[in-house]
Coordinates of C-alpha atoms in Angstrom, one line a residue:
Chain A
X26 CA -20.5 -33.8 16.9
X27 CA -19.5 -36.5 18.9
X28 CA -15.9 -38.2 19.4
X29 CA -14.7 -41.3 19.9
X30 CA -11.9 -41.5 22.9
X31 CA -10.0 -44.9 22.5
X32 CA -10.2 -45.3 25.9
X33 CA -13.6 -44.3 27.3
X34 CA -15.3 -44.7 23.8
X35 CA -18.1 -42.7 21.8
X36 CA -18.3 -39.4 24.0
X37 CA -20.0 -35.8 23.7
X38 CA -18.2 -33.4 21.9
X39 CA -18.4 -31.2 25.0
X40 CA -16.4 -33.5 26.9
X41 CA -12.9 -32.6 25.0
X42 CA -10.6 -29.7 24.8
X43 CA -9.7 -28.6 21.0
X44 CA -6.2 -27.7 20.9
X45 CA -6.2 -27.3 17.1
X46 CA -4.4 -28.8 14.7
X47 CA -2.3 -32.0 15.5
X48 CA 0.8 -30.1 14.7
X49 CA 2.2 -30.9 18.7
X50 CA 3.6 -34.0 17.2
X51 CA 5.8 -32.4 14.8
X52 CA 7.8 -29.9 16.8
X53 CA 10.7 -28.6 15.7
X54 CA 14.1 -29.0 17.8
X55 CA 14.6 -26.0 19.7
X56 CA 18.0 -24.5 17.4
X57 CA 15.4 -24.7 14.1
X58 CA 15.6 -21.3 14.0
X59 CA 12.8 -18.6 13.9
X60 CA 11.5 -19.5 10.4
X61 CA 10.5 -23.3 11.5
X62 CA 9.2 -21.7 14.9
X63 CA 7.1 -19.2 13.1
X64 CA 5.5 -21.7 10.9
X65 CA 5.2 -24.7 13.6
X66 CA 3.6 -21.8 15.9
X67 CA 1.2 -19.6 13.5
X68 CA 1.1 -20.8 10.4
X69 CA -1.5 -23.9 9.7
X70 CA -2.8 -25.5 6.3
X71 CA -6.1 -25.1 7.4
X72 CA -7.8 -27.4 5.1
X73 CA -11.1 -27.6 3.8
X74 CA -12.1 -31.4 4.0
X75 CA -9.9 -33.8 6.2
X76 CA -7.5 -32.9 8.8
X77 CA -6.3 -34.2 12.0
X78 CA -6.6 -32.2 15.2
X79 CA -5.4 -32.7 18.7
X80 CA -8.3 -32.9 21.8
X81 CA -8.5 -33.2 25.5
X82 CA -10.8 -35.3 27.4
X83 CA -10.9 -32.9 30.0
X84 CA -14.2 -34.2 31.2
X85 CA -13.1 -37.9 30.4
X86 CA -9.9 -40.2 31.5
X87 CA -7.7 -36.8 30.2
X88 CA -6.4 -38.4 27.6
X89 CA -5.0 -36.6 24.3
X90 CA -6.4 -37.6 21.4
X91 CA -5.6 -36.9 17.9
X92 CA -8.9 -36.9 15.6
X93 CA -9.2 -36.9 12.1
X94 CA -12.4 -35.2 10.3
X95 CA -13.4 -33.1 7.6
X96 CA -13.7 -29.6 8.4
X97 CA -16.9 -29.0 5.7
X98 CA -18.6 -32.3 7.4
X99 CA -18.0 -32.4 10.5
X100 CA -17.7 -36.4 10.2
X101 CA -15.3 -38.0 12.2
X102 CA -13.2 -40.2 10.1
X103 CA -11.0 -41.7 13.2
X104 CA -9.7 -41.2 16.8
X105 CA -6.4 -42.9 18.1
X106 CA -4.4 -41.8 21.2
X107 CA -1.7 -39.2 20.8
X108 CA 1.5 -41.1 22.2
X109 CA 0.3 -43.8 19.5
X110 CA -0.2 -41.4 16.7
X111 CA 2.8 -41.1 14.5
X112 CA 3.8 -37.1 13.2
Chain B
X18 CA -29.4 5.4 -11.4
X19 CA -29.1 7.5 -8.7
X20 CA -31.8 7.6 -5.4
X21 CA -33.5 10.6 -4.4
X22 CA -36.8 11.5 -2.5
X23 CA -38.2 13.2 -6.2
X24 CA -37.3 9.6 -7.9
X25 CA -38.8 7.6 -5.6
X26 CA -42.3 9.4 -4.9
X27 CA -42.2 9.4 -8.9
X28 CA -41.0 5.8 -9.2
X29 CA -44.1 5.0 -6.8
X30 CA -46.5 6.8 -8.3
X31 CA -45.7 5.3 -12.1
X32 CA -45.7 1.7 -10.6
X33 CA -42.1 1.2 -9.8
X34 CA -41.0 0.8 -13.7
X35 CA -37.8 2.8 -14.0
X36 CA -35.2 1.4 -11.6
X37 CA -32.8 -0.9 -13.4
X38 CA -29.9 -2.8 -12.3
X39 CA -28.0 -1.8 -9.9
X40 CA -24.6 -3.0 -11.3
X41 CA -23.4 -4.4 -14.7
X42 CA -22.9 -8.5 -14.5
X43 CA -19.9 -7.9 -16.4
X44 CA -18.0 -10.8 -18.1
X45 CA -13.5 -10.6 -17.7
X46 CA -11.8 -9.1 -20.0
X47 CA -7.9 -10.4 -20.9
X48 CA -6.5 -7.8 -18.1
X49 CA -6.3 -5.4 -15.4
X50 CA -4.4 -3.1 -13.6
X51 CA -6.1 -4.4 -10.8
X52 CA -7.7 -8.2 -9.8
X53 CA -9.5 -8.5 -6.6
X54 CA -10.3 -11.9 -5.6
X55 CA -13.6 -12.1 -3.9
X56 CA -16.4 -10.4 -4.1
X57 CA -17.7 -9.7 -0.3
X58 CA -17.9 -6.4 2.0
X59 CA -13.9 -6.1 1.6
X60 CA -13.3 -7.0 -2.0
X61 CA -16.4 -4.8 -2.7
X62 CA -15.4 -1.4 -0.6
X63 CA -11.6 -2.1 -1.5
X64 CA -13.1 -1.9 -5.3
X65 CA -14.9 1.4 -4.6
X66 CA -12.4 3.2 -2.7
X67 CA -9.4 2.3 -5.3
X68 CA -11.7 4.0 -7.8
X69 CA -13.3 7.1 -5.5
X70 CA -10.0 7.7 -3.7
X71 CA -7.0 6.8 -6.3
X72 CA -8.7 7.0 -10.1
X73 CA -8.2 3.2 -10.6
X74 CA -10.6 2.1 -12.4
X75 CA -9.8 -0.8 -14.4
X76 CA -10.4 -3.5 -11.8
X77 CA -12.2 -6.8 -11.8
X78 CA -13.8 -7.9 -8.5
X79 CA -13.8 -12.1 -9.1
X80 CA -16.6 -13.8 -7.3
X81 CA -17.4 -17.6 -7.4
X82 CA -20.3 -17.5 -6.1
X83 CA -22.7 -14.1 -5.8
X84 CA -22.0 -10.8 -4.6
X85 CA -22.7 -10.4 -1.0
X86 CA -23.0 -14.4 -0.9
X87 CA -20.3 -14.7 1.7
X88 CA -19.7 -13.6 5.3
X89 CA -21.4 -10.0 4.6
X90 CA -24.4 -11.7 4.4
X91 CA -23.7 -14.2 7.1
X92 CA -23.5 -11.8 10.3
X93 CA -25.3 -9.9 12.8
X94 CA -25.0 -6.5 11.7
X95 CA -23.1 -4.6 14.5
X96 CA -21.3 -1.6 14.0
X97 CA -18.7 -0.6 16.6
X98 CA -15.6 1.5 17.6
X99 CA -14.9 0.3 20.8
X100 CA -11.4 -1.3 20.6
X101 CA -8.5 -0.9 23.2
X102 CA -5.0 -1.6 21.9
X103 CA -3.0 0.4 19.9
X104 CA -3.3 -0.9 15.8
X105 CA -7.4 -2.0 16.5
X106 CA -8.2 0.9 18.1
X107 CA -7.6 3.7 14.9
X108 CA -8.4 1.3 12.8
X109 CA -12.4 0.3 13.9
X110 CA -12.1 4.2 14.9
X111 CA -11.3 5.2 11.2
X112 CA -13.8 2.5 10.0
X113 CA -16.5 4.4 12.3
X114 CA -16.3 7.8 10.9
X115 CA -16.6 6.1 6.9
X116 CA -19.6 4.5 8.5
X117 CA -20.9 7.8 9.7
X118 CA -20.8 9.2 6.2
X119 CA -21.6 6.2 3.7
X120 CA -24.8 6.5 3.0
X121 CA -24.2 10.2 1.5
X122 CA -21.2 9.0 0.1
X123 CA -22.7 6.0 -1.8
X124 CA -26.0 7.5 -2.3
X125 CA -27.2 4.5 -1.1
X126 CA -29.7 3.4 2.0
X127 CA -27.5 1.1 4.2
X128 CA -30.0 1.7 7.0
X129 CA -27.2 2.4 9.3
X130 CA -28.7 3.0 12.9
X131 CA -26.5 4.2 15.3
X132 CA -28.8 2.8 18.4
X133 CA -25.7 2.5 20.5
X134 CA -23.9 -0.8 22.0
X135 CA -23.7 -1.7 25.8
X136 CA -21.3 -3.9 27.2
X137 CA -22.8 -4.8 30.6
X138 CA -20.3 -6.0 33.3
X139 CA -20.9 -8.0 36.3
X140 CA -17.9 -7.7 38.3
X141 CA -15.7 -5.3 40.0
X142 CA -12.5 -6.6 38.3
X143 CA -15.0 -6.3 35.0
X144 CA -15.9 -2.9 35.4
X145 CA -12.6 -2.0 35.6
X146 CA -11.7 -2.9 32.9
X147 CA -14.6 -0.8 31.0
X148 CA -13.4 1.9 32.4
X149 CA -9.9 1.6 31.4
X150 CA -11.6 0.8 28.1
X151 CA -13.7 3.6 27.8
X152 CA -11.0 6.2 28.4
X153 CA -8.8 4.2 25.4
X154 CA -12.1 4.9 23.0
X155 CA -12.3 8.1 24.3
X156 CA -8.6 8.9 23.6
X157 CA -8.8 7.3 20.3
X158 CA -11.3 9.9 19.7
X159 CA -14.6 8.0 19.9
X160 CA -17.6 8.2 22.0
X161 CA -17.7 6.2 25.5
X162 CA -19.7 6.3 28.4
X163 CA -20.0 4.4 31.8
X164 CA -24.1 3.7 33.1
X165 CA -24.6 3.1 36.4
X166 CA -27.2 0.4 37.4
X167 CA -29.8 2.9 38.2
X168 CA -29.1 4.4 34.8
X169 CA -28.7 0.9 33.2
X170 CA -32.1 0.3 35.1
X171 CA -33.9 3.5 33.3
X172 CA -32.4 2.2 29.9
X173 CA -32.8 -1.2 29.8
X174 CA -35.4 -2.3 32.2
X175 CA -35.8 -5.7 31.3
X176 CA -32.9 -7.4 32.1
X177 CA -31.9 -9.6 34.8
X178 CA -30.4 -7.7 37.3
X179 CA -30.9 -9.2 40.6
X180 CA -29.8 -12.7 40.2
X181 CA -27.3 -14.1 42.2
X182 CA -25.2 -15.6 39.7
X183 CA -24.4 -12.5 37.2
X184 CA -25.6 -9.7 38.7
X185 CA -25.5 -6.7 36.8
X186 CA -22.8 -3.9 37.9
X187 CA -22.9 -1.7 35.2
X188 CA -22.3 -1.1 31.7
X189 CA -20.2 0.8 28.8
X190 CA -22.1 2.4 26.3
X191 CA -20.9 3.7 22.9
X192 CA -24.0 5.8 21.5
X193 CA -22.1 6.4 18.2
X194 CA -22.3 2.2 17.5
X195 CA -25.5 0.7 16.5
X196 CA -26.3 -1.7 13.2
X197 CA -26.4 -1.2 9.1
X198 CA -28.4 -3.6 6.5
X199 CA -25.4 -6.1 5.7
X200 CA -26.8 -6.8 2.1
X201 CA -27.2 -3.1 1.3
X202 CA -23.9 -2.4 2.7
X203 CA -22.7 -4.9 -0.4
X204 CA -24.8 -3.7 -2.9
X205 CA -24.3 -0.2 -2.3
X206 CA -20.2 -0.4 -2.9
X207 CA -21.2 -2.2 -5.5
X208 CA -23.3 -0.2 -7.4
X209 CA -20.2 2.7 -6.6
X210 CA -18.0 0.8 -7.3
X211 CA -19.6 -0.6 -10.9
X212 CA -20.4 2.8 -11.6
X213 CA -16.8 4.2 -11.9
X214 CA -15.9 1.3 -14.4
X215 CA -14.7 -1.4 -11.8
X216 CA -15.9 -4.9 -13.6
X217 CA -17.5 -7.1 -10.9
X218 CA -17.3 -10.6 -12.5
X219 CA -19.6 -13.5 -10.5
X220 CA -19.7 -16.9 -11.0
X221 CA -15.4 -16.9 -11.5
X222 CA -13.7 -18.7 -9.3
X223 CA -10.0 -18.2 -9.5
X224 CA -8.0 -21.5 -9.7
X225 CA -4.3 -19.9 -9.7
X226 CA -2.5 -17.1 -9.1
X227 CA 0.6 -16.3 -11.9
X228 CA 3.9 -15.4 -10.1
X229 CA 7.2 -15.3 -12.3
X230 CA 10.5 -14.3 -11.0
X231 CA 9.0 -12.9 -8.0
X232 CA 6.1 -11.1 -9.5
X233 CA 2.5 -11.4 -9.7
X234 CA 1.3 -11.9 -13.9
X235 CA -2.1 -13.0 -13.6
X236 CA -4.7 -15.5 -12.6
X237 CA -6.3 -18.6 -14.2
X238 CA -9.9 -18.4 -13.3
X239 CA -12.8 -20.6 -13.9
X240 CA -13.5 -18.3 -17.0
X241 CA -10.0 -18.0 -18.1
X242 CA -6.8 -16.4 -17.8
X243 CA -6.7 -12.7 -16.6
X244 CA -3.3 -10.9 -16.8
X245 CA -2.8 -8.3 -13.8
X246 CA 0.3 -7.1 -12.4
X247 CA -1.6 -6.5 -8.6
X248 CA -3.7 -9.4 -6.9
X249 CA -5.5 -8.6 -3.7
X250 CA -6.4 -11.3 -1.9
X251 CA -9.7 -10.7 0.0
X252 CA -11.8 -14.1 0.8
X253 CA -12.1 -14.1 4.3
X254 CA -12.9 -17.5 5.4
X255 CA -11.5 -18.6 2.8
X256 CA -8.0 -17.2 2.6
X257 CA -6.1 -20.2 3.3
X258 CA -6.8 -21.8 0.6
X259 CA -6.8 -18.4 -1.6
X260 CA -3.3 -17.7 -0.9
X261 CA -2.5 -22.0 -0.7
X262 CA -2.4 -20.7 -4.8
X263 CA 0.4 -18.7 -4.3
X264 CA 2.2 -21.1 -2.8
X265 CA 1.7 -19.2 1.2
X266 CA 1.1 -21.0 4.4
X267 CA -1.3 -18.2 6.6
X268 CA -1.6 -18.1 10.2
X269 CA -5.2 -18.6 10.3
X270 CA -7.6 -21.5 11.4
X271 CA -11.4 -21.3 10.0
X272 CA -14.1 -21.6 12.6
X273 CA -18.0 -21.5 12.7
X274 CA -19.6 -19.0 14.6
X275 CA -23.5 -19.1 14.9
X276 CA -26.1 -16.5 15.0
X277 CA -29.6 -16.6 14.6
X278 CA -33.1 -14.4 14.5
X279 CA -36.3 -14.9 15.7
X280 CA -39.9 -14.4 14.3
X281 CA -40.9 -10.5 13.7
X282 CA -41.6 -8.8 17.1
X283 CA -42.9 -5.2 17.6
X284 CA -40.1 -2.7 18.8
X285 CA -38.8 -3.6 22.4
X286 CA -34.8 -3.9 22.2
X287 CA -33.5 -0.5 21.4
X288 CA -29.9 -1.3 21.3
X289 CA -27.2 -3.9 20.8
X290 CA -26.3 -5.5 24.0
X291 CA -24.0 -7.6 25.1
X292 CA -23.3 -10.0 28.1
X293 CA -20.4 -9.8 29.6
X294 CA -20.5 -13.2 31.2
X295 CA -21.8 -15.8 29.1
X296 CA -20.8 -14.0 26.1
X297 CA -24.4 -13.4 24.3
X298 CA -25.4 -10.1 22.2
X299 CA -28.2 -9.1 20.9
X300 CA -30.3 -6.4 18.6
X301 CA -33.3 -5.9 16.7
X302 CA -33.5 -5.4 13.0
X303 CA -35.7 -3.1 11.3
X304 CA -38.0 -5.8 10.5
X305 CA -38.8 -6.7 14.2
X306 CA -36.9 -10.2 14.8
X307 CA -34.4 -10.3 17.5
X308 CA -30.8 -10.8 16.0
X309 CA -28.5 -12.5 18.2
X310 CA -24.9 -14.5 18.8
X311 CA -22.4 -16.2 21.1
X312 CA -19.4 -18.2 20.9
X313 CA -17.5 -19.6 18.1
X314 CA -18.1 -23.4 18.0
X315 CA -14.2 -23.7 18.9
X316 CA -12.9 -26.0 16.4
X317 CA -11.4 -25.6 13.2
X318 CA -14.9 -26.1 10.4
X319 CA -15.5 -25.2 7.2
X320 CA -19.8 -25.9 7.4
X321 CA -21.4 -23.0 6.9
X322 CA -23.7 -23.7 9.7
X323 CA -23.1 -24.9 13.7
X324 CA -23.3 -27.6 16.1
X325 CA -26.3 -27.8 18.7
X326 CA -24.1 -27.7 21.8
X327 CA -23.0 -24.1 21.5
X328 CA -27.0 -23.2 20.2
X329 CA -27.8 -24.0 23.9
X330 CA -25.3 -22.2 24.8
X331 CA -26.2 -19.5 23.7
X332 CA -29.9 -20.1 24.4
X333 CA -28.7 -20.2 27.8
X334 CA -27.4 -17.2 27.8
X335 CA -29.7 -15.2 26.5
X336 CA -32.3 -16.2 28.5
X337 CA -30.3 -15.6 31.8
X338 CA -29.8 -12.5 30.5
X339 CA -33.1 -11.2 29.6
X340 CA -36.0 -14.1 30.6
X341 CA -38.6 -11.5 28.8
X342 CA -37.1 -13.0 25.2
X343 CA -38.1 -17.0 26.5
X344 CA -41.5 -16.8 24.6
X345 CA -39.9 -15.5 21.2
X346 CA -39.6 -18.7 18.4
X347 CA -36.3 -18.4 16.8
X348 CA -37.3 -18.8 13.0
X349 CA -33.5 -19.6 11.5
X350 CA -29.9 -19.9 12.6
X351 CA -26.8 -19.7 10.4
X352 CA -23.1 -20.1 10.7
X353 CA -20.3 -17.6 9.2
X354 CA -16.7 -18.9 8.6
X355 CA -14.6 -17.5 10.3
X356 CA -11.0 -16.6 9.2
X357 CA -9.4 -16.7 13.2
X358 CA -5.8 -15.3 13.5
X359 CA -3.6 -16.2 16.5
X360 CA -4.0 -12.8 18.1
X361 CA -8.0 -12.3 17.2
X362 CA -6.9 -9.1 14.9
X363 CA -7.0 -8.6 11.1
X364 CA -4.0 -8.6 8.7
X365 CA -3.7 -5.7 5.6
X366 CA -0.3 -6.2 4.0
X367 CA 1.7 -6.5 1.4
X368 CA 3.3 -9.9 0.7
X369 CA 6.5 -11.4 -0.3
X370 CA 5.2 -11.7 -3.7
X371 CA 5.9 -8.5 -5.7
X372 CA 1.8 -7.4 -7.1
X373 CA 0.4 -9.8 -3.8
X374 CA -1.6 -8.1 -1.3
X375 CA -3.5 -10.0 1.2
X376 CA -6.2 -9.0 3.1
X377 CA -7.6 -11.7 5.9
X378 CA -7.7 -12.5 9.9
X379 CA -11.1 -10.7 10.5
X380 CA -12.0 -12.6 13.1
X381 CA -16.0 -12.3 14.2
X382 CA -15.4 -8.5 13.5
X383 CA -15.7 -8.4 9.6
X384 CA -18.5 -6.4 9.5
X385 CA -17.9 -3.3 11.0
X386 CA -14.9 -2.8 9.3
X387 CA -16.1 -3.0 5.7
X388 CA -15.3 0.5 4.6
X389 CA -12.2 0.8 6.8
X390 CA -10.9 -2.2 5.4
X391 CA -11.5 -1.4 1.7
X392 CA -10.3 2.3 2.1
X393 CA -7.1 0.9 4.1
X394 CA -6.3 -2.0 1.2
X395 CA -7.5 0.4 -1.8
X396 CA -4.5 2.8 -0.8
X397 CA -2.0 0.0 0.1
X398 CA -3.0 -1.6 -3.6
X399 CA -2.7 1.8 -4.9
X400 CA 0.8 3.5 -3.5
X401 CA 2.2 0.3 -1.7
X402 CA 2.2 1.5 1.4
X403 CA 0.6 1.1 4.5
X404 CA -2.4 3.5 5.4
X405 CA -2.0 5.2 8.4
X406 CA -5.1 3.7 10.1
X407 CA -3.9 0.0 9.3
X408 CA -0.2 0.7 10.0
X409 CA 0.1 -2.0 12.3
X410 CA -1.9 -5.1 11.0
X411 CA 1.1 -6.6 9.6
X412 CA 1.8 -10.0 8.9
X413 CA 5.4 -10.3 10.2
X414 CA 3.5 -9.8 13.7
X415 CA 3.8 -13.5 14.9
X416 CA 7.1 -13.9 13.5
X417 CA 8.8 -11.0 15.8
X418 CA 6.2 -10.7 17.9
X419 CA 6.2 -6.7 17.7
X420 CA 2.7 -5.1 17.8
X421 CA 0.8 -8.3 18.3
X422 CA -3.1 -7.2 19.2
X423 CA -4.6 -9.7 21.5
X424 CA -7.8 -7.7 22.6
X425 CA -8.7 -10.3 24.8
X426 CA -5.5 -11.1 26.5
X427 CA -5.8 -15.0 25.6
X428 CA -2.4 -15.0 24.4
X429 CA -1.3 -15.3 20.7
X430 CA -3.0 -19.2 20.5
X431 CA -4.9 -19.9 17.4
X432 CA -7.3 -22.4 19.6
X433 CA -7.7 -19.4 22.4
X434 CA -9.5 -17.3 19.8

């Protein structure tokens, strides 16, 4: 598998860091209350097909990138940078 | 049909003609008292037990694919009770001792070969820790013992031991641990469990699960509607999506994990073994080919088979580990889906829906607990509570964070498991 970092371009998978699922970006405010913790902490869709995850490029410019993919493929649909990715 | 030395001398000497099926492809009838979704080592032994241990007999294991087509036949075979924290540690312990006695019980060869497991460590801090282990297994009852390098030296003689980068300080043995035949493991509960009247229903892929007010009244499956006032949820790997039907969000993210075998070699690994250091084990099946594993790819995936980066990782491994295997030619590779919880440990409750049991979170470790699992979830299905074994693989873990089981100390991370 290879990814494509937006700012260093096509790149071996090793290079990156998966930090799961790109659920960073849609963090509850801290007096959500334990249900919305729960769920934004532990509990994930965890879909078969396309999802969006969140990567490192450790070994790279150390940017965080959020990629989308399909899970049963293992194609990489598309890469953009984290700050730019909307939740 | 039963197996016995008398049938099979007679069996051989009148050219094999009398042994039949070994379960009835049954087709779904309009209800049960009990529907098990999925039809793998946990949905098969949780089938078996609730007939053998509670007199439930009219069950229906649904399977979209085949028996045994799942994870049980997609591993490497290791059987093991050598867990540390309180909740994992009775519970691969109570799995154990059914392991001990399943082949009498099911009547059935599961070639279970208890050749003994060594975790070699190569580190003071390491073997520390395998002796604070090894006293937890030997409280919880099981077997443990600490080898020496001279010892380790007599065992094992071909291993790596003097290089500079992982030498070898010792290791923890468990003599009681060994391997079983994953596909007879499946067809033997099957067979029991078809047997005592439990209806194991392939190629029936559930596509809903009923609740009203509250309460589970059925499923909608590929071969129509089953009524059932108890659904137990067993499709590791796959449980997301199972329990997406009824409407839950799980805390579980799928991963790959690879294993592979090489060509048929004469004896010369008489154990499992496992490397502390670049995380690499290793046995030899019956049939001669050397059976071994690593790392989970790390990322969240679906394909039932791996990337190259962590084959040569593993590849690495093993051969720093033992350079005698270099010459072997690995003959296939597979990939199991994993069903990883935050904490690395399984989950056996009830849930919110009223009938709804869930079964799931079994981690690389879903083979060796195949009978505690089913006899655990059989007597939850049956008298809704808790057996004492599984007491503490709860799902409200994460939420209050009581009685979380991180074995490895990672923390209770999905992407650190």
């Amino acid at each position: 598998m290879r990814i494509t970092c937006p700012i260093c371009g096509e790149r071996d998978r090793r290079e990156f860091y998966y930090s799961g699922h790109a659920l960073a970006l849609d963090r509850p405010t801290e007096d959500a209350g334990s249900e919305a913790w729960d769920d934004y902490v532990h509990n994930r869709d965890n879909p078969c097909g396309e999802t969006r995850d969140l990567w490192y490029h450790e070994m790279g410019c150390g940017a965080w990138v959020v990629v989308t993919r399909n899970t049963a493929t293992h194609e990489v649909i598309a890469t953009k940078l984290a700050e730019e990715a909307s939740s | 049909m039963r197996f016995s030395g008398l049938r099979v001398i007679k069996e051989g000497l009148t050219g094999n003609k009398g042994w039949s099926a070994h379960w009835r492809d049954a087709s779904p009838k309009d209800a049960y008292d009990v529907v098990i979704i999925g039809g793998g080592g946990h949905g098969l032994s949780t089938a078996y037990y609730l007939a053998k241990e509670h007199g439930i007999t009219n069950v229906a294991v649904l399977e979209k694919g085949y028996l045994g087509g799942g994870n049980v036949g997609r591993n490497t075979t290791i059987v093991r009770a050598n867990y540390f924290l309180p909740g994992n540690s009775e519970f691969y312990s109570h799995s154990l001792k059914l392991w001990e006695g399943l082949e009498e019980d099911l009547n059935y060869n599961v070639m279970h070969s208890q050749r003994g497991q060594i975790v070699l460590f190569h580190s003071d801090g390491q073997r520390d820790a395998a002796i604070r282990r090894g006293n937890a297994m030997r409280n919880q009852g099981d077997d443990a013992e600490l080898l020496s390098v001279a010892q380790l030296r007599r065992m094992v003689p071909y291993l790596d031991y003097d290089q500079a980068r992982f030498p070898i300080y010792g290791g923890l043995l468990q003599r009681r641990a060994g391997t079983a035949r994953h596909d007879a493991v499946a067809w033997g509960y099957a067979r029991g469990a078809s047997d005592r009247g439990v209806d194991l229903i392939q190629n029936c892929e559930v596509t809903g699960i009923d609740v009203e007010n509250g309460k589970v009244t059925g499923v909608q499956t590929s071969r129509g509607t089953i009524r059932t006032k108890k659904v137990a949820m067993i499709t590791a790997g796959r449980s997301s999506q199972t329990a997406a039907m009824a409407g839950m969000r799980l805390p579980i993210e799928s991963h790959v994990l690879q294993a592979f075998v090489t060509e048929g070699l004469k004896p010369c690994i008489d154990h499992v073994i496992s490397f502390g250091m670049g995380h690499f084990y290793i046995s030899q099946s019956d049939k001669g080919g050397l059976v071994f594993g690593g790392d989970l790819d790390m990322y969240a995936s679906y394909a039932a088979r791996g990337n190259l980066p962590l084959v040569e990782h593993v590849m690495e491994a093993g051969m720093t580990l033992m350079p005698m295997i270099g010459q072997a030619k690995v003959l296939r590779s597979w990939g199991g889906i994993m069903d990883m919880s935050p904490d690395g440990s399984p989950i056996i409750d009830k849930t919110h829906i009223d009938g709804l049991y869930l079964n799931c979170g079994w981690c690389y470790g879903g083979f060796k607990a195949v009978p505690g699992s089913g006899h655990c979830m059989a007597h939850l299905v049956a008298t809704g509570t808790p057996h004492k074994a599984a007491a503490r693989l709860r799902l409200d873990r994460f939420k209050t964070g009581f009685g979380l089981m991180d074995e490895e100390g990672t923390g209770a991370q999905h992407n650190l498991h």
